[in-house]
Amino acid sequence: MDIEKNIDNIKEELRADEEVQIRVAVFGQPGAGKSSLINSILGESAAQVGVGNDTTKQECLYEYNGLYFADLPGYDTARFPVDTYLQRFDLNSYDAFICVFGGKFHAADAVFFRQLQAERESCLLVRTGLDMLFERHKSLEELKAEITQDAARQLERVVPLYFVSNRSGAGLEQLVLALEDSLPETKRERFIRGVKARSVTMLADKYQACEKLVAKYAWLAAANAINPIPGLDVSIDLKLMNKMFDELKRTYGLNQAKLDRFRGVLPLAERVLAMGTKEGMVALMKNYVGKQGVEGLAKYVPYAGQAVAMGLGYALTSNLGKKYLDDCHELATGILQNKLADL
């Protein structure tokens, strides 16, 4: 195995990963709920939500955790007539497309969606306000079927229709998974790490993506054994370790403010906070190496005949990264299952 070549490749992969931009365009008539939908998908109050019907006058780009959502001006207005709307935006700058409507599916929605589909096949049609659907003597499924049939009639073809509630979050998991599928394959893993998880299944997907990330950081640590740990015959790149821990926290939406709120409710939040500091990392390493011993760490080295420092750097980063990943995953699962996300 060519260790140096492998490490150079991984450095390039991580550099490329940091530069990835996933851009999603969100279209709809004024008042359709575009901004609220963006906030719901991201799990953050990123986009401005207005009480008027024409809050967005130009493209507003919102970034969270590596994902970029473009809130486009409402179409079918005097300023943005539906017939010429798409000519004013560069569709090639986006990876995925969402067309939103609230209430009835209007003729302008049908005209716009047909135009968009002619340009980009993978665009999603979303109906907001799921929690407001009600009619006496009709079930929710019957009402959804009527709206779906009406849209199919106007579009002259059946298209998947995603019903969501920006208030309760109902339907958002199905929409997010469909959005993931509509992305180029090379960007899906980055999307999984960036988007808010709304189910245990989505958390499991995050876990798998993070396992790959930890493995890459472990290889870099093999080349960067630069900080001797006092009292141990081991050196490690603490800056690299801290960067890996931060990426794992971001993937699970565990920023400083949230961890501070959760620490009084879920004890694991305290440990995730502590392990994310330099002192906490060093203490964790000492505790781990103290239990394993340097000889015990050697069994995790994936190659033979290399410098001891390289092997131990890999083993330590890999094992501690996995432990931190497990803690972040368990904490995020507890938050999800106990419905504490809005605490």
Coordinates of C-alpha atoms in Angstrom, one line a residue, residues 12 16-17 43 61 63 83 91 93 171 184 190 196 206 215 230 234 244 278 310 333 335-336:
E12 CA -7.9 16.1 -1.9
A16 CA -13.2 19.0 -2.4
D17 CA -15.8 18.1 0.3
G43 CA -34.5 23.2 11.0
L61 CA -29.7 32.6 -0.7
E63 CA -26.8 28.8 3.9
D83 CA -44.4 33.3 -19.1
L91 CA -31.0 27.2 -13.8
S93 CA -26.5 27.3 -11.0
G171 CA -44.4 15.1 5.4
P184 CA -26.3 14.4 -8.4
R190 CA -22.7 15.9 1.7
K196 CA -31.8 18.1 9.5
K206 CA -25.9 10.4 9.0
A215 CA -11.8 7.2 8.5
P230 CA 2.0 14.6 28.1
V234 CA 1.8 9.2 21.5
M244 CA -13.2 16.4 13.0
K278 CA -8.7 20.8 23.8
M310 CA 1.9 7.3 12.0
T333 CA -31.3 10.2 18.9
I335 CA -33.3 14.7 21.3
L336 CA -35.4 13.3 18.5

